[in-house]
């Protein structure tokens, strides 16, 4: 306990410059354009959990860990219930009323006249790790991963001092302090309350904050002022604070009873909770955080080669708790709890305090030392060295932590309706893989679709896998097929016309829904639906809603969309067929084999092993077909196979993918394809594993050509149906996204003296994952460095070989150096992209926009 006189040593109120409290500004993420939050600067690195609006976002765990004790403002957890208010520092006020001795309204200037306090506090959502619980059984809350947490140094004044100074204290009958923001959610402003003995106590440090890590609060974090409640769930720290009221009862704000609850597992639905009056029982409200911990590194999908069994592997992560309880130890088990290994708890607060004293205004001399020694408002990081040989045969690594009350985490999860305070042992599964080298793969329990750090990683979480395997889709599929036969069919163009509040259609999982009549009933407000109107909202809907919400959709279903190839592609398919110019190299007067709207069979003639996972497939026109193969440069074809090639049923499940050939002759066509093999319980690529089982002489269905980019030669190119002439072509390819680029690069040999300047940035996980590595290097010599250059970038530097390429993720510096390396002054240049969508959307396009401007990205950047 801190001594009672800790506040007797008070810092003096400084003289502030008004300008230092201007609203923070910065670049606007394109996802926010057209939403009420279009003025709010946000980091694209944030993992969005609930679509475009409102913003609810967490930090990728690898980013959290790499930043250490202090989380930067730009990637700190965000929890919003509605639009961000565009507050003004000079006019913003806080009303203090209710059971106080002097009701009053104060301004930001009033707060600045008080001596400032600075302290480190970890903010964590009560739903952190909820996706683990949702994977076991859906709750009514959207899925947070393990990154719903952040630690910052907050500057402001204590709530107790504000009430005592301006409102002259509380009346004796006051029991609760209620606080509201001035945001406009569907239920009104967000608000909650704290017991007086917490809000006014010198032991709990409840703060009214106006700075975060030495800067004015970002809009998403409550500009210009918010409440910070140390040791509590984030939902008690009201943002955009505008009202403080002392009462005899808990807050009457709708969010006080309707949110932040942990009910017994016998409460199975919101309807049951309402009928049985569970919502208003105060004992089930959540205030203090519970004890929790996470294994962060090795990160999800990490491969640890087993080349040196004498080496050690460092495991790292974080742990936290509430109620000012100190985290005392973190333990790792490799045998499901039979034995435990003690990790090193790394309390980085001492070093962080020194940094904060220099940069954030923390006054380390302003309080008695006993104060600092009795405050545990922040997380700790931990680490442990494990001999690699000890991991052989291990199926799972588990973590739990303890606090100074000797409380620990439970082994098994306990489900609850709202999915809050999930804190079962954190489990990471290990898998032994043999290709391309013997290694251990680390699989975390869950992943998030928008996580930019997993853009090259298609491994699902192990809980997600178990959920998929446990599902029984047959009955639902049969019901779906029967209902499909009676549904009206709409085109994408027709569906996209219905985008207003009186005519609102959505596309979900291939079906069209008229949600107009539901807008006013939507708990999240009409705006979040209207923002997605006329578009495919499948991913966003799945990220937010429970199975109950999906079931509710049925009453609004009005039709289905015209059938298109599966979007579940290993490579991003190019969407729309168009009218193409015939390939000038095609034999005149010959009948062409490919047809854009018809499936036709080719025979597998040869399969060549280029590496452990990469194959070259050669297909041929059947002998009895008098047609020739011809494909314009830059276009692709669809390939269709049975998902299970041994399925002999009348209606086998099919899988379709788009591929660009590496070479086309009159009777044969070649594809260089990476095979995504399954390992242990992790499924492989659906089409590639099926394709690898096709035997020579068997047939595969093809359809094409399709695409929006066609190269005619000598710098002439058609882009989205418009033909233009360019002098410089830059290319960025990720993984197997090289294949359409390869077509154009090969075609340059026919351009002779009129060849455009071409550069390629090729990103891959490892050296073995680079397709056409030898050929691309040879073409650099053939074409000459004055006209063609390649920059290879790998995730990690290859071992045992000299590497002069890039290492890590593609960044602005690499683009500046390698995108247009010829120093030509021309406005006739374009950039072509092909790779995983997260790589293009979260990396390539934002950097291109920063380097060349929004107009360049809009008019001169094109995706295959």
mmCIF file with all atom_site columns, N, CA and C in Angstrom, residues 51 107 112 129 173 190 230 283 303 331 343-344 371 420 481 523 547 581 583 591 604 618 657 726 728 735 795 826:
data_model
loop_
_atom_site.group_PDB
_atom_site.id
_atom_site.type_symbol
_atom_site.label_atom_id
_atom_site.label_alt_id
_atom_site.label_comp_id
_atom_site.label_asym_id
_atom_site.label_entity_id
_atom_site.label_seq_id
_atom_site.pdbx_PDB_ins_code
_atom_site.Cartn_x
_atom_site.Cartn_y
_atom_site.Cartn_z
_atom_site.occupancy
_atom_site.B_iso_or_equiv
_atom_site.pdbx_formal_charge
_atom_site.auth_seq_id
_atom_site.auth_comp_id
_atom_site.auth_asym_id
_atom_site.auth_atom_id
_atom_site.pdbx_PDB_model_num
ATOM 1  N N  . UNK A 1 51  ? -14.405 -4.473  -40.032 1.00 0.00 ? 51  UNK A N  1
ATOM 2  C CA . UNK A 1 51  ? -14.633 -3.808  -41.305 1.00 0.00 ? 51  UNK A CA 1
ATOM 3  C C  . UNK A 1 51  ? -14.210 -2.347  -41.284 1.00 0.00 ? 51  UNK A C  1
ATOM 4  N N  . UNK A 1 107 ? -13.179 23.593  -18.611 1.00 0.00 ? 107 UNK A N  1
ATOM 5  C CA . UNK A 1 107 ? -12.591 23.579  -19.951 1.00 0.00 ? 107 UNK A CA 1
ATOM 6  C C  . UNK A 1 107 ? -11.239 22.880  -19.920 1.00 0.00 ? 107 UNK A C  1
ATOM 7  N N  . UNK A 1 112 ? -5.360  22.243  -17.652 1.00 0.00 ? 112 UNK A N  1
ATOM 8  C CA . UNK A 1 112 ? -3.944  22.540  -17.845 1.00 0.00 ? 112 UNK A CA 1
ATOM 9  C C  . UNK A 1 112 ? -3.373  23.402  -16.729 1.00 0.00 ? 112 UNK A C  1
ATOM 10 N N  . UNK A 1 129 ? -8.073  -12.079 -26.889 1.00 0.00 ? 129 UNK A N  1
ATOM 11 C CA . UNK A 1 129 ? -8.035  -13.529 -27.101 1.00 0.00 ? 129 UNK A CA 1
ATOM 12 C C  . UNK A 1 129 ? -9.432  -14.130 -27.286 1.00 0.00 ? 129 UNK A C  1
ATOM 13 N N  . UNK A 1 173 ? -23.561 10.866  0.306   1.00 0.00 ? 173 UNK A N  1
ATOM 14 C CA . UNK A 1 173 ? -24.361 9.763   -0.241  1.00 0.00 ? 173 UNK A CA 1
ATOM 15 C C  . UNK A 1 173 ? -23.880 9.264   -1.607  1.00 0.00 ? 173 UNK A C  1
ATOM 16 N N  . UNK A 1 190 ? -21.077 6.790   -25.466 1.00 0.00 ? 190 UNK A N  1
ATOM 17 C CA . UNK A 1 190 ? -20.601 5.675   -24.654 1.00 0.00 ? 190 UNK A CA 1
ATOM 18 C C  . UNK A 1 190 ? -20.359 6.169   -23.236 1.00 0.00 ? 190 UNK A C  1
ATOM 19 N N  . UNK A 1 230 ? -6.435  2.662   -14.419 1.00 0.00 ? 230 UNK A N  1
ATOM 20 C CA . UNK A 1 230 ? -5.400  1.616   -14.363 1.00 0.00 ? 230 UNK A CA 1
ATOM 21 C C  . UNK A 1 230 ? -5.936  0.315   -13.775 1.00 0.00 ? 230 UNK A C  1
ATOM 22 N N  . UNK A 1 283 ? -22.970 -8.024  -10.055 1.00 0.00 ? 283 UNK A N  1
ATOM 23 C CA . UNK A 1 283 ? -21.857 -8.936  -9.770  1.00 0.00 ? 283 UNK A CA 1
ATOM 24 C C  . UNK A 1 283 ? -21.216 -9.513  -11.025 1.00 0.00 ? 283 UNK A C  1
ATOM 25 N N  . UNK A 1 303 ? 9.142   -21.074 -39.197 1.00 0.00 ? 303 UNK A N  1
ATOM 26 C CA . UNK A 1 303 ? 9.828   -22.345 -39.380 1.00 0.00 ? 303 UNK A CA 1
ATOM 27 C C  . UNK A 1 303 ? 11.209  -22.264 -38.740 1.00 0.00 ? 303 UNK A C  1
ATOM 28 N N  . UNK A 1 331 ? 5.602   -19.401 -16.703 1.00 0.00 ? 331 UNK A N  1
ATOM 29 C CA . UNK A 1 331 ? 6.101   -20.771 -16.794 1.00 0.00 ? 331 UNK A CA 1
ATOM 30 C C  . UNK A 1 331 ? 5.704   -21.399 -18.124 1.00 0.00 ? 331 UNK A C  1
ATOM 31 N N  . UNK A 1 343 ? 10.379  -19.010 -16.835 1.00 0.00 ? 343 UNK A N  1
ATOM 32 C CA . UNK A 1 343 ? 10.861  -17.978 -17.760 1.00 0.00 ? 343 UNK A CA 1
ATOM 33 C C  . UNK A 1 343 ? 11.393  -16.788 -16.975 1.00 0.00 ? 343 UNK A C  1
ATOM 34 N N  . UNK A 1 344 ? 12.163  -15.953 -17.659 1.00 0.00 ? 344 UNK A N  1
ATOM 35 C CA . UNK A 1 344 ? 12.668  -14.716 -17.070 1.00 0.00 ? 344 UNK A CA 1
ATOM 36 C C  . UNK A 1 344 ? 11.659  -13.601 -17.300 1.00 0.00 ? 344 UNK A C  1
ATOM 37 N N  . UNK A 1 371 ? 5.709   5.206   -3.678  1.00 0.00 ? 371 UNK A N  1
ATOM 38 C CA . UNK A 1 371 ? 4.641   5.257   -4.689  1.00 0.00 ? 371 UNK A CA 1
ATOM 39 C C  . UNK A 1 371 ? 5.004   4.370   -5.872  1.00 0.00 ? 371 UNK A C  1
ATOM 40 N N  . UNK A 1 420 ? -15.643 -12.754 -22.815 1.00 0.00 ? 420 UNK A N  1
ATOM 41 C CA . UNK A 1 420 ? -14.672 -11.849 -22.192 1.00 0.00 ? 420 UNK A CA 1
ATOM 42 C C  . UNK A 1 420 ? -13.787 -12.560 -21.181 1.00 0.00 ? 420 UNK A C  1
ATOM 43 N N  . UNK A 1 481 ? -28.674 -25.896 -51.588 1.00 0.00 ? 481 UNK A N  1
ATOM 44 C CA . UNK A 1 481 ? -28.864 -26.236 -52.995 1.00 0.00 ? 481 UNK A CA 1
ATOM 45 C C  . UNK A 1 481 ? -30.345 -26.228 -53.363 1.00 0.00 ? 481 UNK A C  1
ATOM 46 N N  . UNK A 1 523 ? -28.246 -3.157  -34.334 1.00 0.00 ? 523 UNK A N  1
ATOM 47 C CA . UNK A 1 523 ? -27.690 -2.664  -33.066 1.00 0.00 ? 523 UNK A CA 1
ATOM 48 C C  . UNK A 1 523 ? -26.498 -1.742  -33.254 1.00 0.00 ? 523 UNK A C  1
ATOM 49 N N  . UNK A 1 547 ? -23.130 -16.905 -35.408 1.00 0.00 ? 547 UNK A N  1
ATOM 50 C CA . UNK A 1 547 ? -23.977 -17.749 -36.243 1.00 0.00 ? 547 UNK A CA 1
ATOM 51 C C  . UNK A 1 547 ? -25.430 -17.292 -36.178 1.00 0.00 ? 547 UNK A C  1
ATOM 52 N N  . UNK A 1 581 ? -7.514  -8.758  -78.307 1.00 0.00 ? 581 UNK A N  1
ATOM 53 C CA . UNK A 1 581 ? -6.927  -8.761  -79.636 1.00 0.00 ? 581 UNK A CA 1
ATOM 54 C C  . UNK A 1 581 ? -6.238  -10.105 -79.837 1.00 0.00 ? 581 UNK A C  1
ATOM 55 N N  . UNK A 1 583 ? -3.657  -12.913 -80.562 1.00 0.00 ? 583 UNK A N  1
ATOM 56 C CA . UNK A 1 583 ? -2.205  -12.943 -80.444 1.00 0.00 ? 583 UNK A CA 1
ATOM 57 C C  . UNK A 1 583 ? -1.590  -12.888 -81.832 1.00 0.00 ? 583 UNK A C  1
ATOM 58 N N  . UNK A 1 591 ? -7.795  -22.648 -86.149 1.00 0.00 ? 591 UNK A N  1
ATOM 59 C CA . UNK A 1 591 ? -8.837  -22.576 -85.131 1.00 0.00 ? 591 UNK A CA 1
ATOM 60 C C  . UNK A 1 591 ? -8.177  -22.550 -83.755 1.00 0.00 ? 591 UNK A C  1
ATOM 61 N N  . UNK A 1 604 ? -2.288  -33.803 -69.651 1.00 0.00 ? 604 UNK A N  1
ATOM 62 C CA . UNK A 1 604 ? -1.000  -33.623 -68.993 1.00 0.00 ? 604 UNK A CA 1
ATOM 63 C C  . UNK A 1 604 ? 0.049   -34.455 -69.720 1.00 0.00 ? 604 UNK A C  1
ATOM 64 N N  . UNK A 1 618 ? 3.367   -29.483 -68.181 1.00 0.00 ? 618 UNK A N  1
ATOM 65 C CA . UNK A 1 618 ? 3.171   -29.262 -69.612 1.00 0.00 ? 618 UNK A CA 1
ATOM 66 C C  . UNK A 1 618 ? 1.897   -29.977 -70.059 1.00 0.00 ? 618 UNK A C  1
ATOM 67 N N  . UNK A 1 657 ? -8.836  -22.255 -60.004 1.00 0.00 ? 657 UNK A N  1
ATOM 68 C CA . UNK A 1 657 ? -7.815  -21.249 -59.769 1.00 0.00 ? 657 UNK A CA 1
ATOM 69 C C  . UNK A 1 657 ? -7.384  -20.628 -61.103 1.00 0.00 ? 657 UNK A C  1
ATOM 70 N N  . UNK A 1 726 ? 3.962   3.074   -73.319 1.00 0.00 ? 726 UNK A N  1
ATOM 71 C CA . UNK A 1 726 ? 4.761   3.444   -72.161 1.00 0.00 ? 726 UNK A CA 1
ATOM 72 C C  . UNK A 1 726 ? 6.233   3.221   -72.465 1.00 0.00 ? 726 UNK A C  1
ATOM 73 N N  . UNK A 1 728 ? 8.522   3.185   -69.613 1.00 0.00 ? 728 UNK A N  1
ATOM 74 C CA . UNK A 1 728 ? 9.067   2.512   -68.434 1.00 0.00 ? 728 UNK A CA 1
ATOM 75 C C  . UNK A 1 728 ? 7.987   1.644   -67.799 1.00 0.00 ? 728 UNK A C  1
ATOM 76 N N  . UNK A 1 735 ? 5.863   -13.943 -54.487 1.00 0.00 ? 735 UNK A N  1
ATOM 77 C CA . UNK A 1 735 ? 5.669   -15.382 -54.609 1.00 0.00 ? 735 UNK A CA 1
ATOM 78 C C  . UNK A 1 735 ? 5.384   -15.822 -56.022 1.00 0.00 ? 735 UNK A C  1
ATOM 79 N N  . UNK A 1 795 ? 12.473  -12.990 -47.259 1.00 0.00 ? 795 UNK A N  1
ATOM 80 C CA . UNK A 1 795 ? 12.118  -12.754 -45.857 1.00 0.00 ? 795 UNK A CA 1
ATOM 81 C C  . UNK A 1 795 ? 13.333  -12.812 -44.950 1.00 0.00 ? 795 UNK A C  1
ATOM 82 N N  . UNK A 1 826 ? 10.649  10.743  -67.506 1.00 0.00 ? 826 UNK A N  1
ATOM 83 C CA . UNK A 1 826 ? 9.535   10.477  -68.411 1.00 0.00 ? 826 UNK A CA 1
ATOM 84 C C  . UNK A 1 826 ? 8.250   10.400  -67.609 1.00 0.00 ? 826 UNK A C  1
#
